[in-house]
Structure formats: structure tokens, C-alpha cells
Amino acid sequence: MPSKIQKEGPFEGALKQLEKTRKLISLEENIYAQLKAPKRFLQVSIPVRMDNGSVRVFTGYRSQYNDSRGPYKGGIRFHPDVNESEVKALSMWMTWKCAVVGIPLGGGKGGVIVNPRELSVGELERLSRGYIQAVFAFLGPQLDVPAPDVYTDPKIMGWMLDEYEKLLGHHAPGVITGKPLSIGGSAARGYSTAQGGVYVLSNAAAKLKLSKDAKVAIQGFGNAGSNMADLLAKKGYKIVAVSDSKGAIYKAKGLDVAALAAHKQKTGGVANFAGAQKLEDIIGCDCDILVLAALENSVTLENAKSIKAKLVFELANGPVSPGADEVLAGDGVSIIPDILANAGGVAVSYFEQAQNASNYYWTEAEVLQKLEKLMNDAFDAVWERKEKYKTTLRLGAHILAVERVAQAMRDRGLN
Ligand code: GLU
């Protein structure tokens, strides 16, 4: 039976989170009022010529939440479940995420209601270009900078950059991040969400005294989840369970992550991987660390109690519902919140923009060194707020974010 909290859209949940944060800090009413809605919200209709000659009209969104710290920043999601509430929530979380890692960017997010797996490559390219045509006037390296998100990738960013530059009449690589390396992408951006996650997890494991032989389960085997599995396995963690949209598998002795990636490549999913057991439900499986790398509301009031992990790591955005968050906190489960845990992606997006602006490119080692420092500093700042306010890491991260955004607003005279 769906609970009341599940029926409520993600944006309502995000607003409640803000209200909770606000009660703990002193925030002017004038600032709070401005943080309750996106500064601009675009809904567009994108006509796409399909391969069979017909025209299909897709609905797209771009939510520009807050730009007091810098240009709006955030990915574009192609998914059948994209909706207004989700895009708004994601854009608010981008605002907090950029502030948590201290980069000079605001928050935005975009999406198109589509299952890209049902489109041919040509249709997908025309949809990607159509999206840029529809929101062109509202994008720019100093205005709003998209990036990949769920079911979008560097190839799509390449088409989008090309369309933007054609309409503009000159180069502007900093308008979009997560680009292919050949057209201004950054080294390490492809796996930076997971890499940032590994730095954060190492900090958390040290503070929470988790042993290195901890058993890890990973929900989601897309860009973030599969790279996280790979990086953690290389660090010696045992990856005992993995799931994707088509199934879940378990192996107590640990999965061979490279072989699993090859299996997924070949069969389209992680299910039926040789030597692993089929798993009904990854959320409640036997593990010490549960990495959530799929979509919002994967953990809800219905399944929160089944969690056996001591640590829940939010590599996806908003994977734990607000109700489940309280249940887990009550049960003593530590949650590493999304706006810290997965901020490595946007952090390297920022590095990508910096390289584009100076037209001078860094080595992979340079990018990783800068990323590690940035994530360590963010972790320490979040931990400090958690201790100071005697609260959860989630609220510690939100307090830090709102403090930083509010300061920028004050300095602009917006209080
Ligand atoms: N889509 C990623 C996120 O949710 C990356 C955003 C970006 O790089 O702008 O953080």
C-alpha cells in the first residue's frame, strides 16, 4: 500500500527538508522566501521527426533554482518518469550540492519525458538537438550549464554542444560539461561521481570505524554504480550484491566486477551472472554498506526497516524518502547524504569548465588530486556541522549548504 509520503512529489519533500534545516539555523525570512521556488522554470515541447516519417512531440523541462553563487548547474535526465516535481527537487539539490563542495555554481536541472532505449540513434540525436533549440536562450557558460544525468552521456553532450555552438555562431565549450575528451571534456569526468564517492566513503569509513573487509551492496549499475563497484573492488572492498532495473544478484564471496560489467555489456543486465545467486530485493540484503545508485525513493517507509547495512551511501540523488530517512536515523543507520556523496560529478564538471575557460587542459592525475582535496574538505565541513548541531550528516550537509547560499544572497543584498 503506497504511503502518504510516497505519493507526495519529491519537491514537497525537498521543501520540508529546507524547512527542517531552517529551524536549526538563523535564516532571514526574506532569504527563506526566495529559496522556496526555482527562479525560473521552463517547460518546452520538442517536436522530433521519427524514423518512420511521423512527428512525435516530447515534453522537456529546465529548472533554474538558484544562481546566487554562480551560473545554474545541473544535468539533463532522459527518463519516462521525469516530471515537474522531480526536476524542481533535483535543481534545488544541485544548489545545495554545489555549495557543499564550495564550487562557484548555482543549481539547475533538466529533463525530457522519454525512454531513450525506445529511440533509434538518429531519433535520440534529433531529440537532443531539439532540447537545446528549445532552451537555447536560457543557456550559456555564464548563465546555465547542463551535464549528463540518468540515461544521458558524453555522446549526447557532444550533440548538444554542437547544436548550441551552431546557433551561437562560435565556440563556447563551457556551456555544457561531461563532454567527450576530443571537444573539451575533462580527464576523469567519466567516473568522477564514483571517484568522489570513494573519497567520501573513505573519510566516512575512518570516522565510523568500518573495517576494510566490509561487504558492499550496490543498487544500480549505470555510470555511477558500475564505476563505484569497480573502484571499491580495486580498493579491496567485497562487492557482494549488485542490481539494475532488470534484476539483482548476490555472491557472498564477492563478485568479479570486471566480468560482471562485461556480462552486462553483452546481455543488457546484471541478471543471470554465472556463479551468483538471484536476489529478490537488494535493499534488505546481507551487507555492511548499501550504496544507492539508482533513482529517487528507492528506500521508503515500506522497506527501510529491512535494511541490514550499518551505512547507507547515497550515490543517486534523493534515493531515501524523507520518512525512511527518519526511520533509519532512529535505527542508528548512518546515511552519507547525496549532496555530499555524489558531488564528485559536478565537482569535475566545474574543473571541466575551468579548463574550457582557460583553454588549458589538466592531466588525469591533476584532476584527481584536486578532486580528492575538494571532497575531503567538503566531508570535514559537513562533519563539523553535524557535530556542532548534534545532528545527522544529512542535516549537517544541508546546514552547510544553506549557510553558504544564504551568505551569497546576503552579499548580493537579497536579504
Ligand atoms: N547529474 C550529475 C548530478 O546530479 C552531474 C551534474 C553536473 O555535473 O552538472 O550531480
CSV table of C-alpha atoms and ligand atoms in Angstrom, one decimal:
chain,number,residue,atom,x,y,z
A,1,MET,CA,0.0,0.0,0.0
A,2,PRO,CA,1.6,3.3,-1.0
A,3,SER,CA,2.2,5.6,1.9
A,4,LYS,CA,1.2,9.3,2.1
A,5,ILE,CA,4.9,10.2,1.9
A,6,GLN,CA,5.4,8.3,-1.3
A,7,LYS,CA,2.5,10.0,-3.0
A,8,GLU,CA,3.9,13.4,-2.2
A,9,GLY,CA,6.2,14.6,-5.0
A,10,PRO,CA,10.0,14.9,-4.5
A,11,PHE,CA,9.8,18.7,-4.5
A,12,GLU,CA,7.4,18.7,-1.5
A,13,GLY,CA,9.9,16.5,0.3
A,14,ALA,CA,12.8,18.8,-0.6
A,15,LEU,CA,10.9,21.8,0.7
A,16,LYS,CA,10.3,20.0,4.0
A,17,GLN,CA,14.0,19.3,4.2
A,18,LEU,CA,14.7,23.0,3.8
A,19,GLU,CA,12.1,23.9,6.5
A,20,LYS,CA,13.8,21.4,8.9
A,21,THR,CA,17.2,22.9,8.1
A,22,ARG,CA,15.9,26.4,8.6
A,23,LYS,CA,14.7,25.6,12.1
A,24,LEU,CA,18.2,24.8,13.2
A,25,ILE,CA,20.0,27.9,11.9
A,26,SER,CA,19.2,31.6,11.8
A,27,LEU,CA,17.9,32.4,8.3
A,28,GLU,CA,16.2,35.6,7.4
A,29,GLU,CA,12.6,35.3,6.3
A,30,ASN,CA,13.4,37.2,3.1
A,31,ILE,CA,16.0,34.7,2.1
A,32,TYR,CA,13.9,31.7,3.0
A,33,ALA,CA,11.1,33.1,0.9
A,34,GLN,CA,13.4,33.2,-2.1
A,35,LEU,CA,14.6,29.6,-1.6
A,36,LYS,CA,11.1,28.1,-1.8
A,37,ALA,CA,10.8,28.0,-5.6
A,38,PRO,CA,13.0,28.0,-8.7
A,39,LYS,CA,14.0,31.4,-10.0
A,40,ARG,CA,12.9,30.2,-13.4
A,41,PHE,CA,11.1,27.1,-14.6
A,42,LEU,CA,10.8,26.2,-18.3
A,43,GLN,CA,8.5,23.7,-19.9
A,44,VAL,CA,9.0,23.1,-23.6
A,45,SER,CA,7.5,20.9,-26.3
A,46,ILE,CA,10.1,19.3,-28.6
A,47,PRO,CA,8.9,18.1,-32.0
A,48,VAL,CA,11.1,15.2,-33.3
A,49,ARG,CA,10.9,13.7,-36.8
A,50,MET,CA,10.8,9.9,-36.1
A,51,ASP,CA,12.4,7.4,-38.5
A,52,ASN,CA,9.0,6.4,-39.9
A,53,GLY,CA,8.3,10.0,-41.0
A,54,SER,CA,5.9,10.9,-38.3
A,55,VAL,CA,6.5,13.8,-35.8
A,56,ARG,CA,6.4,13.0,-32.1
A,57,VAL,CA,6.2,15.8,-29.5
A,58,PHE,CA,8.3,15.3,-26.3
A,59,THR,CA,7.9,17.3,-23.1
A,60,GLY,CA,11.1,18.8,-21.7
A,61,TYR,CA,11.9,20.9,-18.6
A,62,ARG,CA,14.7,23.1,-17.3
A,63,SER,CA,14.5,24.3,-13.7
A,64,GLN,CA,16.9,27.1,-12.7
A,65,TYR,CA,16.7,27.0,-9.0
A,66,ASN,CA,19.2,29.5,-7.6
A,67,ASP,CA,22.2,31.3,-9.1
A,68,SER,CA,23.4,33.4,-6.2
A,69,ARG,CA,26.8,31.5,-6.0
A,70,GLY,CA,27.2,31.3,-9.8
A,71,PRO,CA,25.6,30.1,-13.1
A,72,TYR,CA,22.9,27.4,-12.7
A,73,LYS,CA,24.4,23.9,-13.0
A,74,GLY,CA,23.0,20.5,-13.3
A,75,GLY,CA,22.3,17.6,-15.6
A,76,ILE,CA,19.7,16.7,-18.1
A,77,ARG,CA,17.8,13.5,-17.5
A,78,PHE,CA,16.1,11.4,-20.2
A,79,HIS,CA,13.6,9.1,-18.5
A,80,PRO,CA,10.0,8.1,-18.8
A,81,ASP,CA,9.2,9.1,-15.2
A,82,VAL,CA,10.6,12.7,-15.5
A,83,ASN,CA,8.1,15.2,-14.1
A,84,GLU,CA,7.9,18.8,-12.9
A,85,SER,CA,8.2,18.0,-9.2
A,86,GLU,CA,11.2,15.8,-9.7
A,87,VAL,CA,13.1,18.3,-11.9
A,88,LYS,CA,12.4,21.1,-9.3
A,89,ALA,CA,13.7,18.9,-6.4
A,90,LEU,CA,16.8,17.9,-8.3
A,91,SER,CA,17.5,21.5,-9.2
A,92,MET,CA,17.2,22.5,-5.5
A,93,TRP,CA,19.5,19.7,-4.5
A,94,MET,CA,22.1,20.8,-7.2
A,95,THR,CA,22.1,24.2,-5.5
A,96,TRP,CA,22.9,22.6,-2.1
A,97,LYS,CA,25.4,20.2,-3.7
A,98,CYS,CA,27.5,22.9,-5.4
A,99,ALA,CA,27.5,24.8,-2.1
A,100,VAL,CA,28.6,21.8,-0.1
A,101,VAL,CA,31.7,21.3,-2.2
A,102,GLY,CA,32.3,25.0,-2.3
A,103,ILE,CA,32.3,25.5,-6.1
A,104,PRO,CA,31.1,28.8,-7.6
A,105,LEU,CA,28.0,27.5,-9.2
A,106,GLY,CA,24.2,27.5,-8.6
A,107,GLY,CA,21.7,24.8,-9.1
A,108,GLY,CA,19.6,23.7,-12.1
A,109,LYS,CA,18.3,20.5,-13.6
A,110,GLY,CA,16.6,19.5,-16.9
A,111,GLY,CA,14.7,16.5,-18.1
A,112,VAL,CA,12.8,15.0,-21.0
A,113,ILE,CA,9.9,12.5,-20.6
A,114,VAL,CA,11.2,9.7,-22.8
A,115,ASN,CA,12.5,6.2,-22.7
A,116,PRO,CA,15.7,6.7,-24.8
A,117,ARG,CA,16.0,2.9,-25.2
A,118,GLU,CA,13.0,3.0,-27.5
A,119,LEU,CA,14.6,5.6,-29.8
A,120,SER,CA,17.0,4.9,-32.7
A,121,VAL,CA,20.4,6.7,-32.6
A,122,GLY,CA,19.1,9.2,-35.2
A,123,GLU,CA,15.9,9.9,-33.2
A,124,LEU,CA,17.9,10.4,-30.0
A,125,GLU,CA,20.3,12.9,-31.7
A,126,ARG,CA,17.3,14.9,-33.1
A,127,LEU,CA,15.7,14.9,-29.6
A,128,SER,CA,19.0,16.1,-28.0
A,129,ARG,CA,19.4,18.9,-30.6
A,130,GLY,CA,15.7,19.8,-30.3
A,131,TYR,CA,16.1,20.2,-26.5
A,132,ILE,CA,18.9,22.7,-27.0
A,133,GLN,CA,16.9,24.6,-29.6
A,134,ALA,CA,14.0,24.8,-27.2
A,135,VAL,CA,16.0,26.2,-24.2
A,136,PHE,CA,18.9,27.9,-26.2
A,137,ALA,CA,18.2,31.5,-25.0
A,138,PHE,CA,18.5,30.4,-21.3
A,139,LEU,CA,21.8,28.5,-21.5
A,140,GLY,CA,25.4,29.8,-21.5
A,141,PRO,CA,28.7,29.3,-19.7
A,142,GLN,CA,27.9,32.3,-17.5
A,143,LEU,CA,24.1,31.5,-17.3
A,144,ASP,CA,23.2,27.8,-17.1
A,145,VAL,CA,25.4,24.8,-17.7
A,146,PRO,CA,23.9,21.4,-18.3
A,147,ALA,CA,25.6,18.0,-18.0
A,148,PRO,CA,24.8,14.3,-18.2
A,149,ASP,CA,22.4,12.6,-15.7
A,150,VAL,CA,20.2,9.4,-15.8
A,151,TYR,CA,20.3,7.9,-19.3
A,152,THR,CA,22.3,10.7,-20.9
A,153,ASP,CA,26.0,10.5,-21.6
A,154,PRO,CA,29.0,12.2,-23.3
A,155,LYS,CA,27.8,11.3,-26.8
A,156,ILE,CA,24.5,13.3,-26.1
A,157,MET,CA,26.5,16.1,-24.6
A,158,GLY,CA,28.6,16.3,-27.8
A,159,TRP,CA,25.4,16.7,-29.9
A,160,MET,CA,24.1,19.3,-27.5
A,161,LEU,CA,27.3,21.3,-27.6
A,162,ASP,CA,27.4,21.2,-31.4
A,163,GLU,CA,23.8,22.4,-31.6
A,164,TYR,CA,24.4,25.2,-29.1
A,165,GLU,CA,27.6,26.4,-30.9
A,166,LYS,CA,25.8,26.3,-34.3
A,167,LEU,CA,23.0,28.5,-33.0
A,168,LEU,CA,25.5,30.8,-31.3
A,169,GLY,CA,27.9,31.1,-34.2
A,170,HIS,CA,31.1,30.5,-32.3
A,171,HIS,CA,32.7,28.1,-29.8
A,172,ALA,CA,31.5,28.0,-26.2
A,173,PRO,CA,32.7,24.7,-24.8
A,174,GLY,CA,31.9,25.8,-21.2
A,175,VAL,CA,28.2,25.8,-21.9
A,176,ILE,CA,28.0,22.0,-21.1
A,177,THR,CA,30.1,19.6,-19.2
A,178,GLY,CA,30.6,15.8,-19.3
A,179,LYS,CA,31.6,16.3,-23.0
A,180,PRO,CA,33.8,13.8,-24.9
A,181,LEU,CA,37.5,14.5,-24.4
A,182,SER,CA,38.0,15.5,-28.0
A,183,ILE,CA,35.8,18.5,-27.7
A,184,GLY,CA,36.7,19.9,-24.3
A,185,GLY,CA,35.8,17.2,-21.8
A,186,SER,CA,37.9,16.7,-18.7
A,187,ALA,CA,40.0,13.8,-17.8
A,188,ALA,CA,38.3,11.6,-15.1
A,189,ARG,CA,34.9,13.2,-15.7
A,190,GLY,CA,33.5,9.8,-16.9
A,191,TYR,CA,34.0,8.2,-13.5
A,192,SER,CA,34.2,11.3,-11.2
A,193,THR,CA,30.8,10.8,-9.5
A,194,ALA,CA,32.0,7.4,-8.3
A,195,GLN,CA,35.6,8.6,-7.6
A,196,GLY,CA,34.3,11.4,-5.4
A,197,GLY,CA,32.1,8.8,-3.7
A,198,VAL,CA,35.1,6.7,-2.9
A,199,TYR,CA,36.9,9.7,-1.3
A,200,VAL,CA,33.8,10.4,0.8
A,201,LEU,CA,33.3,6.8,1.7
A,202,SER,CA,37.0,6.5,2.8
A,203,ASN,CA,36.5,9.5,5.1
A,204,ALA,CA,33.3,8.1,6.5
A,205,ALA,CA,34.7,4.6,7.0
A,206,ALA,CA,37.6,6.1,9.0
A,207,LYS,CA,35.3,8.2,11.2
A,208,LEU,CA,32.8,5.4,11.7
A,209,LYS,CA,35.5,2.7,12.1
A,210,LEU,CA,34.2,0.4,9.3
A,211,SER,CA,36.6,-2.4,8.5
A,212,LYS,CA,38.1,-2.7,5.1
A,213,ASP,CA,36.6,-6.1,4.5
A,214,ALA,CA,33.1,-4.6,4.8
A,215,LYS,CA,30.5,-6.2,2.4
A,216,VAL,CA,29.1,-3.8,-0.1
A,217,ALA,CA,25.8,-4.0,-2.0
A,218,ILE,CA,25.2,-1.6,-4.9
A,219,GLN,CA,21.7,-0.8,-6.2
A,220,GLY,CA,22.1,0.5,-9.8
A,221,PHE,CA,24.8,-0.4,-12.3
A,222,GLY,CA,24.8,2.6,-14.6
A,223,ASN,CA,27.6,5.1,-14.8
A,224,ALA,CA,27.8,5.9,-11.1
A,225,GLY,CA,27.1,2.4,-9.7
A,226,SER,CA,29.3,0.4,-12.1
A,227,ASN,CA,32.3,2.7,-11.6
A,228,MET,CA,31.8,2.7,-7.8
A,229,ALA,CA,31.8,-1.1,-7.9
A,230,ASP,CA,35.0,-1.1,-9.9
A,231,LEU,CA,36.8,1.5,-7.8
A,232,LEU,CA,35.7,-0.1,-4.5
A,233,ALA,CA,36.7,-3.6,-5.6
A,234,LYS,CA,40.1,-2.3,-6.6
A,235,LYS,CA,40.5,-0.8,-3.1
A,236,GLY,CA,39.8,-4.2,-1.6
A,237,TYR,CA,36.1,-4.0,-0.7
A,238,LYS,CA,34.0,-7.1,-1.3
A,239,ILE,CA,31.1,-6.3,-3.6
A,240,VAL,CA,28.5,-9.0,-2.6
A,241,ALA,CA,25.4,-7.7,-4.4
A,242,VAL,CA,24.5,-5.6,-7.4
A,243,SER,CA,21.2,-4.8,-9.0
A,244,ASP,CA,19.9,-2.9,-12.1
A,245,SER,CA,16.4,-2.2,-13.5
A,246,LYS,CA,16.1,-5.8,-14.7
A,247,GLY,CA,17.4,-7.9,-11.7
A,248,ALA,CA,19.6,-8.3,-8.7
A,249,ILE,CA,22.4,-10.8,-7.9
A,250,TYR,CA,24.3,-11.9,-4.8
A,251,LYS,CA,27.6,-13.7,-4.1
A,252,ALA,CA,28.8,-14.0,-0.5
A,253,LYS,CA,32.5,-14.4,-1.6
A,254,GLY,CA,32.4,-11.2,-3.7
A,255,LEU,CA,31.5,-10.6,-7.4
A,256,ASP,CA,34.1,-10.2,-10.1
A,257,VAL,CA,33.2,-6.7,-11.1
A,258,ALA,CA,35.1,-6.5,-14.4
A,259,ALA,CA,33.5,-9.8,-15.5
A,260,LEU,CA,30.1,-8.5,-14.4
A,261,ALA,CA,30.5,-5.3,-16.4
A,262,ALA,CA,31.3,-7.4,-19.5
A,263,HIS,CA,28.2,-9.6,-18.8
A,264,LYS,CA,26.0,-6.5,-18.6
A,265,GLN,CA,27.5,-5.2,-21.8
A,266,LYS,CA,26.7,-8.5,-23.6
A,267,THR,CA,23.3,-9.3,-22.1
A,268,GLY,CA,21.9,-5.8,-21.2
A,269,GLY,CA,21.7,-6.5,-17.5
A,270,VAL,CA,23.4,-8.0,-14.4
A,271,ALA,CA,20.8,-10.9,-14.1
A,272,ASN,CA,22.0,-14.4,-14.7
A,273,PHE,CA,25.6,-13.7,-14.0
A,274,ALA,CA,27.5,-17.0,-13.7
A,275,GLY,CA,28.3,-18.1,-10.1
A,276,ALA,CA,25.9,-15.6,-8.5
A,277,GLN,CA,22.6,-16.2,-6.8
A,278,LYS,CA,19.4,-14.4,-7.9
A,279,LEU,CA,18.3,-11.9,-5.3
A,280,GLU,CA,14.7,-10.7,-4.8
A,281,ASP,CA,15.5,-7.5,-3.1
A,282,ILE,CA,18.8,-5.8,-2.8
A,283,ILE,CA,17.7,-3.2,-0.2
A,284,GLY,CA,17.3,-5.8,2.6
A,285,CYS,CA,20.3,-8.0,1.6
A,286,ASP,CA,23.0,-9.1,3.9
A,287,CYS,CA,25.7,-6.4,3.7
A,288,ASP,CA,27.5,-3.7,5.7
A,289,ILE,CA,27.4,-0.8,3.2
A,290,LEU,CA,24.5,-0.2,1.0
A,291,VAL,CA,25.2,2.0,-2.0
A,292,LEU,CA,22.1,3.5,-3.6
A,293,ALA,CA,23.0,4.4,-7.2
A,294,ALA,CA,19.6,4.2,-8.9
A,295,LEU,CA,16.7,6.7,-8.7
A,296,GLU,CA,14.7,8.7,-6.0
A,297,ASN,CA,12.7,6.9,-3.3
A,298,SER,CA,14.4,3.5,-3.6
A,299,VAL,CA,14.2,3.3,0.2
A,300,THR,CA,10.8,4.2,1.6
A,301,LEU,CA,8.7,3.5,4.8
A,302,GLU,CA,7.9,0.1,3.2
A,303,ASN,CA,11.4,-1.3,3.1
A,304,ALA,CA,13.5,0.9,5.4
A,305,LYS,CA,13.2,-1.5,8.3
A,306,SER,CA,14.5,-4.4,6.2
A,307,ILE,CA,18.0,-2.7,5.8
A,308,LYS,CA,20.8,-4.6,7.5
A,309,ALA,CA,23.6,-2.3,6.4
A,310,LYS,CA,25.2,0.0,9.0
A,311,LEU,CA,26.0,2.6,6.4
A,312,VAL,CA,23.8,3.8,3.5
A,313,PHE,CA,25.6,5.7,0.8
A,314,GLU,CA,23.5,7.9,-1.5
A,315,LEU,CA,25.3,7.9,-4.8
A,316,ALA,CA,22.0,8.7,-6.5
A,317,ASN,CA,20.0,11.9,-5.9
A,318,GLY,CA,17.2,11.5,-3.3
A,319,PRO,CA,17.2,7.7,-3.0
A,320,VAL,CA,15.9,7.7,0.6
A,321,SER,CA,12.4,9.1,1.1
A,322,PRO,CA,12.1,11.7,4.0
A,323,GLY,CA,10.0,9.2,6.1
A,324,ALA,CA,12.6,6.4,5.6
A,325,ASP,CA,15.3,8.9,6.5
A,326,GLU,CA,13.8,9.3,10.0
A,327,VAL,CA,13.3,5.6,10.4
A,328,LEU,CA,17.0,4.9,9.5
A,329,ALA,CA,18.3,7.6,11.8
A,330,GLY,CA,16.2,6.2,14.6
A,331,ASP,CA,17.7,2.8,14.0
A,332,GLY,CA,21.2,4.1,14.2
A,333,VAL,CA,22.0,3.6,10.5
A,334,SER,CA,24.4,6.2,9.2
A,335,ILE,CA,23.4,7.9,5.9
A,336,ILE,CA,26.0,9.6,3.7
A,337,PRO,CA,23.7,12.2,2.0
A,338,ASP,CA,23.5,12.6,-1.7
A,339,ILE,CA,24.6,16.3,-1.8
A,340,LEU,CA,27.9,15.2,-0.4
A,341,ALA,CA,28.2,11.6,-1.5
A,342,ASN,CA,27.7,12.1,-5.3
A,343,ALA,CA,29.1,15.7,-5.6
A,344,GLY,CA,32.3,14.4,-7.3
A,345,GLY,CA,30.5,14.5,-10.7
A,346,VAL,CA,29.6,18.2,-10.5
A,347,ALA,CA,33.0,19.0,-8.9
A,348,VAL,CA,34.8,17.7,-12.0
A,349,SER,CA,32.2,19.5,-14.2
A,350,TYR,CA,33.4,22.6,-12.5
A,351,PHE,CA,37.1,21.6,-13.3
A,352,GLU,CA,36.0,21.0,-16.9
A,353,GLN,CA,34.6,24.5,-17.1
A,354,ALA,CA,37.7,26.0,-15.6
A,355,GLN,CA,39.8,24.2,-18.2
A,356,ASN,CA,37.4,25.3,-21.0
A,357,ALA,CA,37.7,28.9,-19.8
A,358,SER,CA,41.5,28.9,-19.8
A,359,ASN,CA,41.7,26.6,-22.8
A,360,TYR,CA,44.4,24.7,-21.0
A,361,TYR,CA,43.9,21.1,-20.0
A,362,TRP,CA,45.0,19.1,-17.0
A,363,THR,CA,46.2,15.5,-16.7
A,364,GLU,CA,44.1,12.9,-15.0
A,365,ALA,CA,46.4,12.9,-12.0
A,366,GLU,CA,46.0,16.6,-11.6
A,367,VAL,CA,42.2,16.3,-11.8
A,368,LEU,CA,42.1,13.5,-9.2
A,369,GLN,CA,44.4,15.4,-6.8
A,370,LYS,CA,42.2,18.4,-6.9
A,371,LEU,CA,39.1,16.3,-6.6
A,372,GLU,CA,40.4,14.4,-3.5
A,373,LYS,CA,41.2,17.7,-1.7
A,374,LEU,CA,37.8,19.2,-2.6
A,375,MET,CA,35.9,16.1,-1.4
A,376,ASN,CA,38.0,15.8,1.8
A,377,ASP,CA,37.4,19.5,2.6
A,378,ALA,CA,33.6,19.1,2.0
A,379,PHE,CA,33.5,16.0,4.2
A,380,ASP,CA,35.2,17.8,7.0
A,381,ALA,CA,32.9,20.8,6.8
A,382,VAL,CA,29.8,18.6,6.8
A,383,TRP,CA,31.2,16.6,9.7
A,384,GLU,CA,31.9,19.8,11.6
A,385,ARG,CA,28.3,20.9,11.2
A,386,LYS,CA,27.0,17.5,12.2
A,387,GLU,CA,29.0,17.7,15.5
A,388,LYS,CA,28.2,21.3,16.2
A,389,TYR,CA,24.5,20.9,15.8
A,390,LYS,CA,24.5,17.3,17.2
A,391,THR,CA,22.5,16.1,14.2
A,392,THR,CA,22.7,13.7,11.2
A,393,LEU,CA,25.2,14.0,8.4
A,394,ARG,CA,22.2,14.8,6.1
A,395,LEU,CA,21.2,17.8,8.2
A,396,GLY,CA,24.9,18.8,8.6
A,397,ALA,CA,25.3,18.9,4.9
A,398,HIS,CA,22.0,20.9,4.4
A,399,ILE,CA,23.0,23.4,7.1
A,400,LEU,CA,26.4,23.9,5.4
A,401,ALA,CA,24.7,24.4,2.0
A,402,VAL,CA,22.0,26.8,3.2
A,403,GLU,CA,24.6,28.8,5.2
A,404,ARG,CA,26.7,29.2,2.0
A,405,VAL,CA,23.9,30.0,-0.3
A,406,ALA,CA,22.4,32.4,2.2
A,407,GLN,CA,25.7,34.2,2.6
A,408,ALA,CA,26.0,34.8,-1.2
A,409,MET,CA,22.4,36.1,-1.2
A,410,ARG,CA,23.2,38.5,1.7
A,411,ASP,CA,26.3,39.7,-0.1
A,412,ARG,CA,24.2,40.5,-3.1
A,413,GLY,CA,21.8,42.4,-0.9
A,414,LEU,CA,19.0,39.9,-1.4
A,415,ASN,CA,18.2,39.6,2.4
B,1,GLU,N1,24.0,14.9,-13.0
B,1,GLU,C1,25.0,15.0,-12.0
B,1,GLU,C2,24.5,15.3,-10.7
B,1,GLU,O1,23.3,15.1,-10.4
B,1,GLU,C3,26.1,16.0,-12.5
B,1,GLU,C4,25.7,17.4,-12.7
B,1,GLU,C5,26.7,18.3,-13.3
B,1,GLU,O2,27.8,17.9,-13.5
B,1,GLU,O3,26.3,19.4,-13.6
B,1,GLU,O4,25.2,15.7,-9.8
